C-alpha positions as YAML, in Angstrom:
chain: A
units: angstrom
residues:
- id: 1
  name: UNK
  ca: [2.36, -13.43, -3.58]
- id: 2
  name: UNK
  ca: [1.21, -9.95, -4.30]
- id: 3
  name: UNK
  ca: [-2.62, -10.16, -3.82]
- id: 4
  name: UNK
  ca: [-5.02, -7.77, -4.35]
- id: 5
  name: UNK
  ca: [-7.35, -9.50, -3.15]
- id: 6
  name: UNK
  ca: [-5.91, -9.66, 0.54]
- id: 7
  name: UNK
  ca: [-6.19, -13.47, 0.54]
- id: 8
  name: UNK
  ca: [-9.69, -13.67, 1.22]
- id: 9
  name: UNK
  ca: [-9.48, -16.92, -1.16]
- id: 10
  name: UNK
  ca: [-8.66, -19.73, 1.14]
- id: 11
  name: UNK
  ca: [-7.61, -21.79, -1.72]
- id: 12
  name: UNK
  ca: [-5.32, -19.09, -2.30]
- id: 13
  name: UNK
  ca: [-4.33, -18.98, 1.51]
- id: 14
  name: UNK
  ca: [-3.29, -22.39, 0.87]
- id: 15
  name: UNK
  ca: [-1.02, -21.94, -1.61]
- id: 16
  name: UNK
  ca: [0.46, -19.84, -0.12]
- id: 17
  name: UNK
  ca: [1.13, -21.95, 3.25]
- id: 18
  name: UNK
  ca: [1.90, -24.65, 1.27]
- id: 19
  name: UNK
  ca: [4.63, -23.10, -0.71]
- id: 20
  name: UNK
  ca: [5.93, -20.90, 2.55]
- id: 21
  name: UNK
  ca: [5.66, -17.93, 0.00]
- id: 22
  name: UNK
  ca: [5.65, -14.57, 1.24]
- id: 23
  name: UNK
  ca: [2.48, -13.23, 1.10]
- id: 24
  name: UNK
  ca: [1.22, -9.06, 0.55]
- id: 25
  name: UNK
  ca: [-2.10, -8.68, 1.78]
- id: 26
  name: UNK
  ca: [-3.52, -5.59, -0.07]
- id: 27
  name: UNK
  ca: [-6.82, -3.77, 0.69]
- id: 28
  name: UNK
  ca: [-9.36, -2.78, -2.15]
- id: 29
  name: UNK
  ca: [-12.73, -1.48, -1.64]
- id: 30
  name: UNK
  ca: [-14.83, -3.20, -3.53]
- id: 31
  name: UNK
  ca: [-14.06, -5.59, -7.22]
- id: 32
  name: UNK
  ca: [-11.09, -4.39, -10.38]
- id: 33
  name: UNK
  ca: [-14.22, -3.59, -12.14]
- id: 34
  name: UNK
  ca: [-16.02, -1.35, -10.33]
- id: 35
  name: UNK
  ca: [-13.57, 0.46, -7.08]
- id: 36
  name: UNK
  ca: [-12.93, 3.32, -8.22]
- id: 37
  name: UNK
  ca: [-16.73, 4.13, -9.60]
- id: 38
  name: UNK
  ca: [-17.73, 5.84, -6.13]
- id: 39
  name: UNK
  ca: [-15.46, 5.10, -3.25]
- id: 40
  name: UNK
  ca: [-16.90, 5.75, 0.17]
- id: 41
  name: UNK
  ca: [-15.64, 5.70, 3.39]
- id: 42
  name: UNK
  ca: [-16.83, 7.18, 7.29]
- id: 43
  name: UNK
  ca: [-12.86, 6.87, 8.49]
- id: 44
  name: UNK
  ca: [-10.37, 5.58, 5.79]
- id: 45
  name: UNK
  ca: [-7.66, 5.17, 7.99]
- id: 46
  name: UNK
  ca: [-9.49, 3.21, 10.48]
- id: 47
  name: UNK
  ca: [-11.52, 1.35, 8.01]
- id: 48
  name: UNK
  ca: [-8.59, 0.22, 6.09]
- id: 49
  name: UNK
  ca: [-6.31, -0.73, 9.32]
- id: 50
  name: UNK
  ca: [-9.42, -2.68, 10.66]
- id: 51
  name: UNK
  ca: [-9.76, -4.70, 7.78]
- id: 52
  name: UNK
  ca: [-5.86, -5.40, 7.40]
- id: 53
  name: UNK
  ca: [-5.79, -6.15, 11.15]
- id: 54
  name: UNK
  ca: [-8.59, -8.46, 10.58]
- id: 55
  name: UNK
  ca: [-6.77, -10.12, 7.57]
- id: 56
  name: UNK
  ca: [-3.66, -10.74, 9.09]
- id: 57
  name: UNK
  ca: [-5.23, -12.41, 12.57]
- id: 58
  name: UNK
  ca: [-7.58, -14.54, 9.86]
- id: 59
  name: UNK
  ca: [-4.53, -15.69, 7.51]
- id: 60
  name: UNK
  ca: [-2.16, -16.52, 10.12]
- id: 61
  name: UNK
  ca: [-4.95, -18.59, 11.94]
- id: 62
  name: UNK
  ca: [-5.09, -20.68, 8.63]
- id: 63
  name: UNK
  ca: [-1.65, -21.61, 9.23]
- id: 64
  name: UNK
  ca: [0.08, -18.68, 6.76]
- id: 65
  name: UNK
  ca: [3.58, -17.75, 9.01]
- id: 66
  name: UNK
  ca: [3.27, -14.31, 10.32]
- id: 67
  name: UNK
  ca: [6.63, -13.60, 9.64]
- id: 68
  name: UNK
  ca: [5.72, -14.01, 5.52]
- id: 69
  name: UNK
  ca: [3.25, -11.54, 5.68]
- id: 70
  name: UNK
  ca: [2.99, -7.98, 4.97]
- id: 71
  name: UNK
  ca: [0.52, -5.28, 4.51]
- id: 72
  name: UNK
  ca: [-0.70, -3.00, 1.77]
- id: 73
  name: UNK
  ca: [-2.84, -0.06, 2.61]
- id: 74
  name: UNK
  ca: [-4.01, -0.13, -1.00]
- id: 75
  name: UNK
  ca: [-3.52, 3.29, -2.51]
- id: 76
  name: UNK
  ca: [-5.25, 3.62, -5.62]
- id: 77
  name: UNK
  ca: [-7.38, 0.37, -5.54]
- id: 78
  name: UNK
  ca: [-10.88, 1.94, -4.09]
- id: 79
  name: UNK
  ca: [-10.25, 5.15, -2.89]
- id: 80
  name: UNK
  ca: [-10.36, 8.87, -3.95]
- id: 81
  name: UNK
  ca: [-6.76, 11.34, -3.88]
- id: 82
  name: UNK
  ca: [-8.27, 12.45, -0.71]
- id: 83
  name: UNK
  ca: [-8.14, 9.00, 0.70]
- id: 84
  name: UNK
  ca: [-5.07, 7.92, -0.17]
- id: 85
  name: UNK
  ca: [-3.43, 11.10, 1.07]
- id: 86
  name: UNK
  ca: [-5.25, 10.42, 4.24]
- id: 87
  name: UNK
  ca: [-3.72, 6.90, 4.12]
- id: 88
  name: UNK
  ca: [-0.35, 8.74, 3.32]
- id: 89
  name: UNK
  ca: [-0.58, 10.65, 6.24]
- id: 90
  name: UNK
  ca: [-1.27, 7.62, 8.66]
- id: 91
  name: UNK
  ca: [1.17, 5.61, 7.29]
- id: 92
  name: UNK
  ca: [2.71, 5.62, 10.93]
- id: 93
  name: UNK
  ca: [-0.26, 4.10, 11.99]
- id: 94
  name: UNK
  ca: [0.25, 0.97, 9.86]
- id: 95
  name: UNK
  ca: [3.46, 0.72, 9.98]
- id: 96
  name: UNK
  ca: [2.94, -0.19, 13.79]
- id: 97
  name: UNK
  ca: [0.75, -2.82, 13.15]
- id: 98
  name: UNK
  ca: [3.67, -5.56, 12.99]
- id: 99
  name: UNK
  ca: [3.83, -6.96, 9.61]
- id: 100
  name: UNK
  ca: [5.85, -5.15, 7.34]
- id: 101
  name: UNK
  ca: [4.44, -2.04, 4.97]
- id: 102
  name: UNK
  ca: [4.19, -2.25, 1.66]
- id: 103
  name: UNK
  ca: [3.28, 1.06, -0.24]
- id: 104
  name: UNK
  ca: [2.52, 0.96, -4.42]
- id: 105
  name: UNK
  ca: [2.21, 4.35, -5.48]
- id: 106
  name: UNK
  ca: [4.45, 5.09, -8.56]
- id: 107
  name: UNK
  ca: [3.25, 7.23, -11.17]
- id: 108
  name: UNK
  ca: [-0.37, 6.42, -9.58]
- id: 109
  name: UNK
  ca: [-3.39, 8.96, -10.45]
- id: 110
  name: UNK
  ca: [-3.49, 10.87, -7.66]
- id: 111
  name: UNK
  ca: [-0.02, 11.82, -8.45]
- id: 112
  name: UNK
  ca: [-1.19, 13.18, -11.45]
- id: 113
  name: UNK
  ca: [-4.38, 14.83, -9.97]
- id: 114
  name: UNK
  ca: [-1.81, 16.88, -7.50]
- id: 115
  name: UNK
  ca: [0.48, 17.80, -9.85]
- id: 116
  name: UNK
  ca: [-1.08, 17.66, -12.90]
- id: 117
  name: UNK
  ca: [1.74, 15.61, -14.71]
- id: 118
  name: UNK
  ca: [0.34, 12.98, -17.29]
- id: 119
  name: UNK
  ca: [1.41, 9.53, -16.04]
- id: 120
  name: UNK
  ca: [5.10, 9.27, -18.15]
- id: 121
  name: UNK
  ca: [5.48, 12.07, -16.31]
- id: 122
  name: UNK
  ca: [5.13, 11.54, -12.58]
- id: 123
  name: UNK
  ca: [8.22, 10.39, -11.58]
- id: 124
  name: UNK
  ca: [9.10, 13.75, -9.57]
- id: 125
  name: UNK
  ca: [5.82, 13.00, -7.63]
- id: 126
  name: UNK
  ca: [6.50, 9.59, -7.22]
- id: 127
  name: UNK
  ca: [9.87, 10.22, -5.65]
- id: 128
  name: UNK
  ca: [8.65, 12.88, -3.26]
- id: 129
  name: UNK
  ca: [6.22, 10.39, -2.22]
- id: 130
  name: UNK
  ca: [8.27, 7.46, -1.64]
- id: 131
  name: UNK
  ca: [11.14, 9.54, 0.00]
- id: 132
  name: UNK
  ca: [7.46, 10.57, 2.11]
- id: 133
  name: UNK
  ca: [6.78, 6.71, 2.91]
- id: 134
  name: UNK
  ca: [10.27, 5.32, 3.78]
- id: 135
  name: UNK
  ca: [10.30, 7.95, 6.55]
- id: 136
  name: UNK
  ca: [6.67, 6.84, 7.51]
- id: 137
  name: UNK
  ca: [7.87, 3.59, 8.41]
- id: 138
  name: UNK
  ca: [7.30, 1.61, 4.64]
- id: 139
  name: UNK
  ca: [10.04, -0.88, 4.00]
- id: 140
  name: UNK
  ca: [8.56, -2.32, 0.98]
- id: 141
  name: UNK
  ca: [8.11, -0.01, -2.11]
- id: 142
  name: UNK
  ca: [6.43, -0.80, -5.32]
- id: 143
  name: UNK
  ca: [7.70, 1.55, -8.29]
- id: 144
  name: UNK
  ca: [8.37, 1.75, -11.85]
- id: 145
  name: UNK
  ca: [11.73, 4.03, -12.08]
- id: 146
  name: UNK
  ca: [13.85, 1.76, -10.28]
- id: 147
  name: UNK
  ca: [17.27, 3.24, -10.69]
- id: 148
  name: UNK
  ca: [15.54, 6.41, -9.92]
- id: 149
  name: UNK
  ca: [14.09, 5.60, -6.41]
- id: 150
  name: UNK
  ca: [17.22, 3.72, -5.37]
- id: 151
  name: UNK
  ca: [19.08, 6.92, -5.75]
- id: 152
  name: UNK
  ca: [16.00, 8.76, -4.24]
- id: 153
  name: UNK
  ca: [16.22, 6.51, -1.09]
- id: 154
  name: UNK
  ca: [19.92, 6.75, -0.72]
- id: 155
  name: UNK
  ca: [19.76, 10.25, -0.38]
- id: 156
  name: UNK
  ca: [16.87, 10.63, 1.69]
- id: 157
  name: UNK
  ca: [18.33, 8.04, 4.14]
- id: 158
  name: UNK
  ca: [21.58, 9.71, 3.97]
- id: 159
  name: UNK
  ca: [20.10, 13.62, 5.12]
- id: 160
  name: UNK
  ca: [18.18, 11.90, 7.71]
- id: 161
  name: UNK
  ca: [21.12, 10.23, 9.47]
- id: 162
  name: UNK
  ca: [22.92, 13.77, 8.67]
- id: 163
  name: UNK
  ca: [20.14, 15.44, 10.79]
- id: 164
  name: UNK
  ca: [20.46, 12.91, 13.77]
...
């Protein structure tokens, strides 16, 4: 269950225990509606980890298995291209936290805002920055070129155990 909501629900929580599902828990500042109006933040990067820190300790106290969860930092859902290339940066940061990383950021807007490619176009971005979040520590990658970023990751994976 891939929810952008980062189970806050605890009917949803409860599905999800119920069924033993797998469960992403995603950070968003603020509703679908309205996140990206005026996002705002003192410290992304801690404010974001907080929150998924606080998630994880709240869903696994309602029973959810810790070993079914992972994390989402969120890119794109409530924050500006300068946060989520702060997030980017730190990715380190939550890849420590335990659960496994998931990062979403295929053909997303900032993409487009750095390079300037419309959105059919992004996939060069897109790769860069997935190649950028597998060796961050992300193990769980959300894209739209498939066939693409398989190919993208095999390489990648094989130059870095070339470099070792």
């Amino acid at each position: 269950v891939n929810d952008v909501t980062g189970l806050r629900d605890p009917e949803m929580r409860a599905v999800v225990r119920a069924a033993g599902a797998g469960a992403v828990i995603m950070h968003m500042q603020g509703e679908p509606s309205t996140m990206q109006r005026a996002p705002e933040y003192v410290d992304v990067v801690g404010e974001v980890s907080d929150w998924l820190r606080r998630r994880v300790d709240e869903v696994i106290a309602d029973g959810v298995a810790a070993a079914s969860v992972a994390i989402d930092p969120g890119i794109g859902f409530g924050k500006t291209s300068a946060h989520n290339l702060a997030l980017l940066g730190a990715l380190r940061r939550f890849a420590e936290m335990g659960p496994p990383l998931l990062v979403g950021l295929s053909r997303k807007r900032f993409i487009g805002d750095i390079t300037g490619a419309p959105v059919d176009d992004r996939l060069p971005g897109s790769l860069t920055a997935l190649v950028w979040c597998i060796w961050r520590g992300a193990s769980i990658l959300r894209v739209h070129d498939v066939r693409a970023s398989v190919a993208a990751v095999r390489m990648a994976t094989a130059l870095a155990g070339a470099s070792a």
